[in-house]
CSV table of C-alpha atoms and ligand atoms in Angstrom, one decimal:
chain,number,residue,atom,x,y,z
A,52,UNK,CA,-24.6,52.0,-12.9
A,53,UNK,CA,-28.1,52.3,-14.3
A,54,UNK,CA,-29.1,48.7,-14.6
A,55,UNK,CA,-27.2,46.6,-11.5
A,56,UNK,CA,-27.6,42.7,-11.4
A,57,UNK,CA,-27.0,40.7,-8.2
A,58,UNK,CA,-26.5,36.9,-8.8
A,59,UNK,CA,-25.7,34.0,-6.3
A,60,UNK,CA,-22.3,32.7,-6.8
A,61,UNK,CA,-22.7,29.3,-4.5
A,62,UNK,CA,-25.7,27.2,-3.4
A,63,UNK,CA,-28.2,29.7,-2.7
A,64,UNK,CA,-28.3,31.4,0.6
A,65,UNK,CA,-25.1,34.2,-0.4
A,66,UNK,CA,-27.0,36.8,1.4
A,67,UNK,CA,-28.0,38.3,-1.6
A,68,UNK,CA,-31.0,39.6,0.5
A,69,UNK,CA,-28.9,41.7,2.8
A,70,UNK,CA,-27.3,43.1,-0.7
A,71,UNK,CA,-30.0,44.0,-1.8
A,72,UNK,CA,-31.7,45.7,0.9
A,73,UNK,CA,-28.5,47.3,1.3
A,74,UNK,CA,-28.3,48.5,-2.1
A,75,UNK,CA,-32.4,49.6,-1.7
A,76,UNK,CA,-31.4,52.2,1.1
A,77,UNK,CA,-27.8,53.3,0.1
A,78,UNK,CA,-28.6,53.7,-3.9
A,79,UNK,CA,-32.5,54.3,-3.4
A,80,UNK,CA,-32.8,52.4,-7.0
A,81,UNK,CA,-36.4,53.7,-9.1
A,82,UNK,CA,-37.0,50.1,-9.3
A,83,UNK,CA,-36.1,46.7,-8.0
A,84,UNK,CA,-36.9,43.3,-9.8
A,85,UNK,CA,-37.7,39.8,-8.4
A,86,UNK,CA,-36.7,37.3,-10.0
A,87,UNK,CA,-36.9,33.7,-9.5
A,88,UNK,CA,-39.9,32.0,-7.4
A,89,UNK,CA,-41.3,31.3,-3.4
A,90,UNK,CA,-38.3,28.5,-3.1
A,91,UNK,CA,-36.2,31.1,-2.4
A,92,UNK,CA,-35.9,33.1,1.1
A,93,UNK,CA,-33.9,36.2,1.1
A,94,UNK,CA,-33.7,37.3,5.2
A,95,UNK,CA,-33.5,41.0,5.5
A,96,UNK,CA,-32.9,42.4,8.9
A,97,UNK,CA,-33.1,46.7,9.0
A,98,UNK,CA,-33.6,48.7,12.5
A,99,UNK,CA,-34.0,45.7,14.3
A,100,UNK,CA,-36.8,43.6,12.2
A,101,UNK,CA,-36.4,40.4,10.0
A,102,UNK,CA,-38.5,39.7,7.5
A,103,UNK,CA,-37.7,36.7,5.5
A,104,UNK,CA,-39.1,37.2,2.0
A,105,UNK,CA,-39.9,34.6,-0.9
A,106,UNK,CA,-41.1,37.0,-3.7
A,107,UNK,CA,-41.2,40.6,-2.5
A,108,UNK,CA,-37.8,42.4,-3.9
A,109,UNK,CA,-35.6,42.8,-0.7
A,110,UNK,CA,-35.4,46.4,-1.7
A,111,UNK,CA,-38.6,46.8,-0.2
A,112,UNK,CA,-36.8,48.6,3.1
A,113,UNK,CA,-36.8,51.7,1.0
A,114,UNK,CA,-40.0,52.9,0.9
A,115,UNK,CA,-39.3,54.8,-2.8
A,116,UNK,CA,-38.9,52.3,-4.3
A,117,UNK,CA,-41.1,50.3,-7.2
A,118,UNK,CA,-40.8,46.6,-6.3
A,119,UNK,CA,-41.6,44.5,-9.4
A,120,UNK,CA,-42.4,40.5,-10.0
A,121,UNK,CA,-40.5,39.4,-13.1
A,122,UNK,CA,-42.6,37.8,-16.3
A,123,UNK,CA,-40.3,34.7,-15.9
A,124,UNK,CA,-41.0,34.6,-11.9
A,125,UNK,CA,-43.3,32.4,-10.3
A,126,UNK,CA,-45.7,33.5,-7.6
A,127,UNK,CA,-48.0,32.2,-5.5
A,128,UNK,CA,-50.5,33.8,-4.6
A,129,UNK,CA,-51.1,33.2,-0.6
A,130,UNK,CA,-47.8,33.8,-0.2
A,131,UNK,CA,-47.3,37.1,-2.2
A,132,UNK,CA,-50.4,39.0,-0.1
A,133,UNK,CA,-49.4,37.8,2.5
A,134,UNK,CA,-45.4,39.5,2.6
A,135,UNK,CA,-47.0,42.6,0.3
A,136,UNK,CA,-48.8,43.3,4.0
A,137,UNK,CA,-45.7,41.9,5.9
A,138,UNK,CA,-43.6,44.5,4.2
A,139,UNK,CA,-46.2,47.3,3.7
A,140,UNK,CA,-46.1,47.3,0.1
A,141,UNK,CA,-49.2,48.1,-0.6
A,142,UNK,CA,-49.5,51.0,-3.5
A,143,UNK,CA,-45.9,50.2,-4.3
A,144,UNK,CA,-45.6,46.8,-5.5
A,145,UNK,CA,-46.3,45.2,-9.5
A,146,UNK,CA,-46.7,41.9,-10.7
A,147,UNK,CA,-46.1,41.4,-14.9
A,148,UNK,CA,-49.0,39.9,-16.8
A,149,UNK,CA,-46.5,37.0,-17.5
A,150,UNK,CA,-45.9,36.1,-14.2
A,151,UNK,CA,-46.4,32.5,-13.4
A,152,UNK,CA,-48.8,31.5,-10.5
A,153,UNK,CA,-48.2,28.4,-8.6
A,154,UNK,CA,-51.4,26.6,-7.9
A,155,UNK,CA,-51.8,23.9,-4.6
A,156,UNK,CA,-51.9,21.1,-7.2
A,157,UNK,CA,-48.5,22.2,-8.1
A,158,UNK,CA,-47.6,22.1,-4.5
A,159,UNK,CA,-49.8,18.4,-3.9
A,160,UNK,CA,-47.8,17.4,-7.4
A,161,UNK,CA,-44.3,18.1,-6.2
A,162,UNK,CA,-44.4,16.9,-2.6
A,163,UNK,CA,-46.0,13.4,-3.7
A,164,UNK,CA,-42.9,13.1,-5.9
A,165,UNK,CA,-40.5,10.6,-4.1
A,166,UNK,CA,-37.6,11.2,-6.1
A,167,UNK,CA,-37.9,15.3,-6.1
A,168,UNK,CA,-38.9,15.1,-2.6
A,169,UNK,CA,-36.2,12.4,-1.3
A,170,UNK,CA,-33.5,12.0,-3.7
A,171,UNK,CA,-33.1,15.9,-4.7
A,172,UNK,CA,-34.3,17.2,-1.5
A,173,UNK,CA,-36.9,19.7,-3.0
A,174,UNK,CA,-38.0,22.7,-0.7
A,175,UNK,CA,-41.4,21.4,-2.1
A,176,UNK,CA,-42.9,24.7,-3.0
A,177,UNK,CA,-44.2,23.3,-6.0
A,178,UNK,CA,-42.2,25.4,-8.5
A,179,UNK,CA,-40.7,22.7,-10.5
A,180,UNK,CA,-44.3,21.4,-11.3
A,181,UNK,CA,-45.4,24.7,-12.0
A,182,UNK,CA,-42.4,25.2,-14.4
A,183,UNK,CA,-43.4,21.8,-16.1
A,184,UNK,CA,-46.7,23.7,-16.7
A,185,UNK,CA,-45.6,26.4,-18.3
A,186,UNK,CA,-42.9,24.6,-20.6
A,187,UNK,CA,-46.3,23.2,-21.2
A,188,UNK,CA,-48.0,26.1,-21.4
A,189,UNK,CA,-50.8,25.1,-19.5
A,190,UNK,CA,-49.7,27.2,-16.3
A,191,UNK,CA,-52.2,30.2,-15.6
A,192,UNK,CA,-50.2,33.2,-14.7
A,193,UNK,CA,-50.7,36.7,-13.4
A,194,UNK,CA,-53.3,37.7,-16.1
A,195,UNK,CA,-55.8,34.9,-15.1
A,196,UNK,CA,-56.4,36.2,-11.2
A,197,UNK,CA,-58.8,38.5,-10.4
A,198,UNK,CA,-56.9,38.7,-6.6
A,199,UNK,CA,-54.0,40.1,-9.1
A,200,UNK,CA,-56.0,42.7,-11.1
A,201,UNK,CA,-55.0,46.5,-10.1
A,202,UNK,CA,-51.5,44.7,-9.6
A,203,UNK,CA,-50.9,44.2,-12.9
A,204,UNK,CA,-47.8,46.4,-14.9
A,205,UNK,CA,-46.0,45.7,-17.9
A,206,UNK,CA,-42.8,45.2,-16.0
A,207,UNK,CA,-39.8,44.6,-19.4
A,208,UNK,CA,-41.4,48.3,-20.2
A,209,UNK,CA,-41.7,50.0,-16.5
A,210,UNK,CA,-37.7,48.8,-16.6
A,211,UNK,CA,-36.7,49.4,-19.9
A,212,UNK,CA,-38.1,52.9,-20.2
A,213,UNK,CA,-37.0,53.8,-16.3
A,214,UNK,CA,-33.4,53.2,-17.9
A,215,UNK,CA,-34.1,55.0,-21.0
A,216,UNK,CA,-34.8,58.1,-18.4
A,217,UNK,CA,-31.6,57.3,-16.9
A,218,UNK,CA,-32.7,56.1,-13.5
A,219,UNK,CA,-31.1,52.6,-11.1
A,220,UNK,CA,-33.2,49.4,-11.9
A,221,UNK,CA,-31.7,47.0,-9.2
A,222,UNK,CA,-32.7,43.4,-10.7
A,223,UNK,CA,-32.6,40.6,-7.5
A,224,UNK,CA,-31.3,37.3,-8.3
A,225,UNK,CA,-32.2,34.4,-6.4
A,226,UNK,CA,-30.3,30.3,-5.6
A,227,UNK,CA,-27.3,30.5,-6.5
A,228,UNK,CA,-25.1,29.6,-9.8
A,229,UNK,CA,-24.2,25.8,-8.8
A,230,UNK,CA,-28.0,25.3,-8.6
A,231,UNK,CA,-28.4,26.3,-11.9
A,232,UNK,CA,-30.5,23.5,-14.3
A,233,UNK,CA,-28.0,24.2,-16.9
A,234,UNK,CA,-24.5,25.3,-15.3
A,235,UNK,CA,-25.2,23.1,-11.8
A,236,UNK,CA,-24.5,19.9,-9.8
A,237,UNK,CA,-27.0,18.4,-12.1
A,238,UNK,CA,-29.5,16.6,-11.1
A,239,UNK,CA,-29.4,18.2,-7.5
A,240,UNK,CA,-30.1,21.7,-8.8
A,241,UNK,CA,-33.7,23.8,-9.3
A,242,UNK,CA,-36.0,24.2,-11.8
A,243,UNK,CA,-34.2,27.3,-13.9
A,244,UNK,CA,-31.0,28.9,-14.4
A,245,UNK,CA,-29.9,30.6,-12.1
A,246,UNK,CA,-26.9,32.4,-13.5
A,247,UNK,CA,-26.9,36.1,-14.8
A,248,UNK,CA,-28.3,35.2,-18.2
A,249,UNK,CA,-30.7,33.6,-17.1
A,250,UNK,CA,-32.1,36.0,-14.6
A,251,UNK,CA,-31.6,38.7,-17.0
A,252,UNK,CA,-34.1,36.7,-19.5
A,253,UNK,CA,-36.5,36.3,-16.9
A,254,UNK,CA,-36.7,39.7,-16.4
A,255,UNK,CA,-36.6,40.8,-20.4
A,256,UNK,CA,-33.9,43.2,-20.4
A,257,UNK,CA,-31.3,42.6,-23.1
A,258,UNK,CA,-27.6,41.9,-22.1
A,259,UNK,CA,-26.9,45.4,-23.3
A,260,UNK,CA,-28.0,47.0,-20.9
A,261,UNK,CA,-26.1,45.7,-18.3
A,262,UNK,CA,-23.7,47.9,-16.2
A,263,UNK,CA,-23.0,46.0,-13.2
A,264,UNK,CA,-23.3,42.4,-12.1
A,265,UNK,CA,-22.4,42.1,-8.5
A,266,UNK,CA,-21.8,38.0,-7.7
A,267,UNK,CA,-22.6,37.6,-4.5
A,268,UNK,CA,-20.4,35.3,-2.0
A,269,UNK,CA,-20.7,33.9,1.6
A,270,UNK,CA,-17.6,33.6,3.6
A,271,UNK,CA,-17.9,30.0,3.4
A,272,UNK,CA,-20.3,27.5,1.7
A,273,UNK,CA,-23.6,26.0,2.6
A,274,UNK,CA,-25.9,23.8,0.8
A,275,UNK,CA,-29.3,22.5,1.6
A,276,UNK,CA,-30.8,19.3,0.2
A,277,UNK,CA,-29.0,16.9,-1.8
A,278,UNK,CA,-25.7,17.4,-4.1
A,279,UNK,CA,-22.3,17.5,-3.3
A,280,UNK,CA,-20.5,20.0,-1.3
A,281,UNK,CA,-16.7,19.9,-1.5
A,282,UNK,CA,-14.8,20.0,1.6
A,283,UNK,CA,-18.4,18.9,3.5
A,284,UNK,CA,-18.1,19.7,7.5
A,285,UNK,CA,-19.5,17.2,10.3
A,286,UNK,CA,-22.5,18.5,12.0
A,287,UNK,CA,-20.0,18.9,15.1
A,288,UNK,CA,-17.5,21.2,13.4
A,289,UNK,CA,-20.2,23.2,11.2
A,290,UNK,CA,-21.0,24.4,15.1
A,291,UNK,CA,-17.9,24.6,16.2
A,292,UNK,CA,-17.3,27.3,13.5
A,293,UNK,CA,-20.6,28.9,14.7
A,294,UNK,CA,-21.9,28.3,11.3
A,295,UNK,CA,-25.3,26.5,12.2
A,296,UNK,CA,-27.9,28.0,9.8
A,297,UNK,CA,-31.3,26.8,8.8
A,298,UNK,CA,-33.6,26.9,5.1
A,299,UNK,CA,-35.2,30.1,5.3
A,300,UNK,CA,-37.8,28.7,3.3
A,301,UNK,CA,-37.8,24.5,5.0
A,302,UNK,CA,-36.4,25.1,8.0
A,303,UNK,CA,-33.8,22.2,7.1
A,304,UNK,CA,-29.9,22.6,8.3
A,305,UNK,CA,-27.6,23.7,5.8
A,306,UNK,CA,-24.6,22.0,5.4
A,307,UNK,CA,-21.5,23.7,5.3
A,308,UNK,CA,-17.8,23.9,4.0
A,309,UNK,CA,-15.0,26.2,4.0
A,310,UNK,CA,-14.9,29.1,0.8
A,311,UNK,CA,-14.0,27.3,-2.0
A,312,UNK,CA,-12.0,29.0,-4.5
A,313,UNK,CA,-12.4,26.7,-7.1
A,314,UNK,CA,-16.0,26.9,-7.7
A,315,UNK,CA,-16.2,30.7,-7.3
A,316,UNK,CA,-13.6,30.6,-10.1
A,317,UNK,CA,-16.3,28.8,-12.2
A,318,UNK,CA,-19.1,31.4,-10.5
A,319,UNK,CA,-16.8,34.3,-11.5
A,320,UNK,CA,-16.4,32.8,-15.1
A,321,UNK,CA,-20.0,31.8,-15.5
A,322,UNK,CA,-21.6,35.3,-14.5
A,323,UNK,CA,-18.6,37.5,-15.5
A,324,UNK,CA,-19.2,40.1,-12.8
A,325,UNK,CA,-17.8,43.4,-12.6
A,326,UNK,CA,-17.9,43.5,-8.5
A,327,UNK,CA,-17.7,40.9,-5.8
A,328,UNK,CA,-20.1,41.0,-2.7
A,329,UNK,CA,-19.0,39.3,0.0
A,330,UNK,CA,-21.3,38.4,3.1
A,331,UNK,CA,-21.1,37.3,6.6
A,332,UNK,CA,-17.1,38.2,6.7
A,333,UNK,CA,-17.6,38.5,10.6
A,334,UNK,CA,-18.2,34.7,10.6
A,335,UNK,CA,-14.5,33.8,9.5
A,336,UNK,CA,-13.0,37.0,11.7
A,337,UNK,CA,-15.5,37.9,14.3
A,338,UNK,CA,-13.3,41.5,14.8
A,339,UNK,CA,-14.8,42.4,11.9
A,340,UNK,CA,-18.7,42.1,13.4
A,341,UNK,CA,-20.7,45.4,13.0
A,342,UNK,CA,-18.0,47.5,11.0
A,343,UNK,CA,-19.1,50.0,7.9
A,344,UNK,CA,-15.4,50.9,7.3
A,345,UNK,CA,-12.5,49.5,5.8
A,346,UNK,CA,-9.8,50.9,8.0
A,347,UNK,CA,-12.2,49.4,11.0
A,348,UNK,CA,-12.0,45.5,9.5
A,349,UNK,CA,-8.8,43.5,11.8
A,350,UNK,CA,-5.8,43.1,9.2
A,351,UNK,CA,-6.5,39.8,8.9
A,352,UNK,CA,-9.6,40.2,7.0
A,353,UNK,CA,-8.5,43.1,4.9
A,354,UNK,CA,-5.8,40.9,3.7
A,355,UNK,CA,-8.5,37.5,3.2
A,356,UNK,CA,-10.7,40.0,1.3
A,357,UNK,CA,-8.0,41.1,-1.0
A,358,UNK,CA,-6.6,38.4,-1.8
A,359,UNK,CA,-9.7,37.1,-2.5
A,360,UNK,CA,-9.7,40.3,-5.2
A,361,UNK,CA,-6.2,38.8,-6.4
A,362,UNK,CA,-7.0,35.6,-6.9
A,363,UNK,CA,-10.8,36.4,-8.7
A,364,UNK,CA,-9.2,39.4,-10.6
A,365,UNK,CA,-12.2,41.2,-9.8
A,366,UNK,CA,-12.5,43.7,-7.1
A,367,UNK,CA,-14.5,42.8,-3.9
A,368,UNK,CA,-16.7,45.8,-3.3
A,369,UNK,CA,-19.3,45.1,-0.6
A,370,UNK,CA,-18.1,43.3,2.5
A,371,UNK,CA,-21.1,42.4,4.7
A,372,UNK,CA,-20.2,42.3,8.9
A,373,UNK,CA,-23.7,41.6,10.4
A,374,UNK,CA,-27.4,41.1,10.0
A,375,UNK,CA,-28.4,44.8,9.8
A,376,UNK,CA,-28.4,45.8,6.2
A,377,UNK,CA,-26.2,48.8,6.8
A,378,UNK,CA,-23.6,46.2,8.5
A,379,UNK,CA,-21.9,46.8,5.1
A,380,UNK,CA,-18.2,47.9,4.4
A,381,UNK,CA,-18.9,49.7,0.7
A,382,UNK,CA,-15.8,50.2,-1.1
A,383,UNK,CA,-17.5,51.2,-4.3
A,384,UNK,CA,-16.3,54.4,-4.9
A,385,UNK,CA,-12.3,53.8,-3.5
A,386,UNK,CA,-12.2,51.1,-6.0
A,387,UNK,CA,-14.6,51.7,-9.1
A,388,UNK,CA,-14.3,55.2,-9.1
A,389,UNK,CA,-17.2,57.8,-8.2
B,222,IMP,P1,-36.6,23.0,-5.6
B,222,IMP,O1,-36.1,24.0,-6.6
B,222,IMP,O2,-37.4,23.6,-4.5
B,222,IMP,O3,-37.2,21.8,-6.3
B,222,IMP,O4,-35.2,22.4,-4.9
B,222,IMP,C1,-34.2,21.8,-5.6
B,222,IMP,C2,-32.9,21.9,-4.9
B,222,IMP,O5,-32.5,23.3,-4.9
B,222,IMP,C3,-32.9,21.5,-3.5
B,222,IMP,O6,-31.6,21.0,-3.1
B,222,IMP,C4,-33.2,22.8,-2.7
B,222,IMP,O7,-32.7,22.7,-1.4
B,222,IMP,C5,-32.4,23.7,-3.5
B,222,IMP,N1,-32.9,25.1,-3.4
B,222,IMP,C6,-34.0,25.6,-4.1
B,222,IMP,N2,-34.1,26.9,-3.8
B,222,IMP,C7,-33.1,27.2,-2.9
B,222,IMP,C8,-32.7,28.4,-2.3
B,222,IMP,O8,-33.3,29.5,-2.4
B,222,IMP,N3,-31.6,28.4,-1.4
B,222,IMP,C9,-30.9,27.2,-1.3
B,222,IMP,N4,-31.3,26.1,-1.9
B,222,IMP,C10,-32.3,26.1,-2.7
B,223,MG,MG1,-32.1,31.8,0.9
C-alpha cells in the first residue's frame, strides 16, 4: 500500500489524528503529508502526552519519518515553529515552495467578518481569507519567508519519487467530507474540498497512484459551528452519553448525534475508500476501552462494527478503543490479506 490516503468521513473531528499517528508507528511510512490548514486540530496522545496539532503531520510520533506541508496547505507561520518545537521536528520536517502562508491581516480580515464569524461559525484562523488571496493570487506563500528558507523541499517530487522507489507515503487529510465547499452542507462548510480528490490535488499526486483510501469515522457524529446535524442531541443527553468534547482548535462544544448511516453512505460514495477506520468505538460500548485485539472487543461491538462492514460494503479495518495511539484494534491483514 505504497501511497495510503486518510480522509474525514463526517464533520471534521473523525479522529483522523489518532489514525494517523497510529499508522506513523505501526507502518513507519518514508513520508507523511499535511494537507489542509491551522483550522484543523488533530489530537494525538502516545506514551502518555497530547499534543494537539494544526499543521505538523500527526505521523510525527515516529521519529523516521519525513513530515511534509502540502503545496495546496496553508500555514502560518507562528503556529508552524511553534508545534515543529512542540513535536521535536526539527531536521525532519519540509514545507513546499507553494505552500500558502496565512498573514494576521488574514486573521484581522476573517474575524471582522460578521457573517463568517456569526452566521457560519468560523474557527477564525483566517484561512478562508487567505484562500481568497490566493484564488487571487496575491497570497505570499512559502517561497517569500526568510523564517521558511532551509525548510523549503519540493514536496509533489520528495513524494512522487519516494513511491517510484517503492516506499509508504502516508498523505493526512483533514475536516471532514460534509464540510467540503463542493460536496458539503453548503454554506456551513470550509474554505476547500475536503474529500479525497481534493486532498489528493493539494498534495500533487495523481489519482493513479492511489492504493488505499482509509475514510475515517467516529462512533457517532459531532459538529462544531453552524449547519445542520441530523438526529442533533440536547446538551443534557450529549453528556449523558459521555460525549462532551470541545474544538481542538476554538475551544467551542461540539454538538453531537448518533452514527448516521445515511451520510456515511454519501461519505463512502464520495471518497470511494478501500478501508473503514473507525474511532472512539469505546464511547458506544465502553467494554471495548483499551483493547488491540479483535477477539478482546465485547460481542456487541464486534457485531456493530460488522455490520457497519455489511451495510458500507467496505471492510472496517481500524477500530480505535482509547486515546493512546496504539488503542487500535488493526484488522488489516485478517481482512485485506498480508
Ligand atoms: P473555517 O473553515 O474556519 O472558516 O470554518 C468554517 C466551518 O468549518 C465552521 O463550521 C467550522 O467550525 C468548521 N471547521 C473548520 N475546520 C474544522 C475542523 O478541523 N474540524 C471541525 N470543524 C471545522
Ligand atoms: Mg479536529
Amino acid at each position: 500500500m505504497p501511497l495510503t490516503l486518510v480522509v474525514g468521513g463526517q464533520f471534521g473531528d473523525e479522529g483522523k489524528g489518532k489514525v494517523v499517528s497510529y499508522l506513523g508507528l505501526s507502518d513507519k511510512p518514508s513520508i507523511c503529508v499535511r494537507t489542509g490548514s491551522i483550522n484543523a486540530g488533530h489530537t494525538v496522545t502516545y506514551n502518555g502526552r497530547t499534543w494537539k496539532v494544526r499543521i505538523i503531520p500527526s505521523c510525527f510520533v515516529n521519529q523516521s519519518t519525513k513530515l511534509m506541508i502540502a503545496p495546496g496547505a496553508l500555514l502560518k507561520i507562528d503556529v508552524f515553529l511553534r508545534e515543529v518545537e512542540e513535536t521535536n521536528s526539527r531536521g525532519r520536517v519540509w514545507v513546499d515552495e507553494r505552500t500558502g502562508v496565512i498573514e494576521d491581516a488574514h486573521v484581522e480580515r476573517e474575524r471582522s467578518d460578521e457573517y463568517l464569524m456569526r452566521t457560519i461559525g468560523s474557527t477564525g484562523q483566517g484561512v478562508g481569507a487567505a484562500t481568497m488571496d490566493r484564488v487571487m493570487r496575491r497570497l505570499r506563500l512559502a517561497r517569500d519567508f526568510q523564517e521558511l528558507r532551509g525548510l523549503i523541499t519540493d514536496v509533489p517530487l520528495a513524494v512522487n519519487e519516494e513511491l517510484d522507489r517503492g516506499g509508504l507515503v502516508v498523505v493526512e487529510g483533514t475536516q471532514g467530507t460534509f464540510l467540503s465547499l463542493y460536496h458539503g452542507t453548503y454554506p456551513y462548510v470550509t474554505s476547500r474540498d475536503t474529500t479525497a480528490a481534493g486532498i489528493l490535488s493539494e498534495v500533487g499526486v495523481s489519482p493513479r497512484r492511489v492504493d488505499d483510501i482509509i475514510l475515517v469515522f467516529k462512533s457517532y457524529v459531532t459538529r462544531v459551528g453552524a449547519g445542520e446535524l441530523p438526529g442533533e442531541l440536547s446538551p443534557e443527553e450529549v453528556v449523558a452519553r459521555g460525549w462532551v468534547e470541545r474544538g481542538t482548535v476554538t475551544g467551542r462544544p461540539r454538538r453531537a448525534a448518533p452514527f448516521n448511516l445515511d451520510l456515511a453512505r454519501r461519505a463512502v460514495m464520495l471518497n470511494r475508500p478501500t478501508q473503514i477506520a473507525i474511532t472512539k468505538l469505546d464511547a458506544l460500548f465502553p467494554g471495548a476501552r483499551g483493547k488491540r485485539r479483535w477477539v478482546d472487543l465485547p460481542p456487541e461491538a464486534r457485531r456493530w462494527v460488522e455490520e457497519l462492514s455489511e451495510a458500507l460494503k467496505v471492510p472496517v479495518t481500524l477500530i480505535g478503543t482509547g486515546e493512546d495511539s496504539l488503542d487500535m484494534v488493526d484488522m488489516r491483514r485478517e481482512v485485506m490479506g498480508p
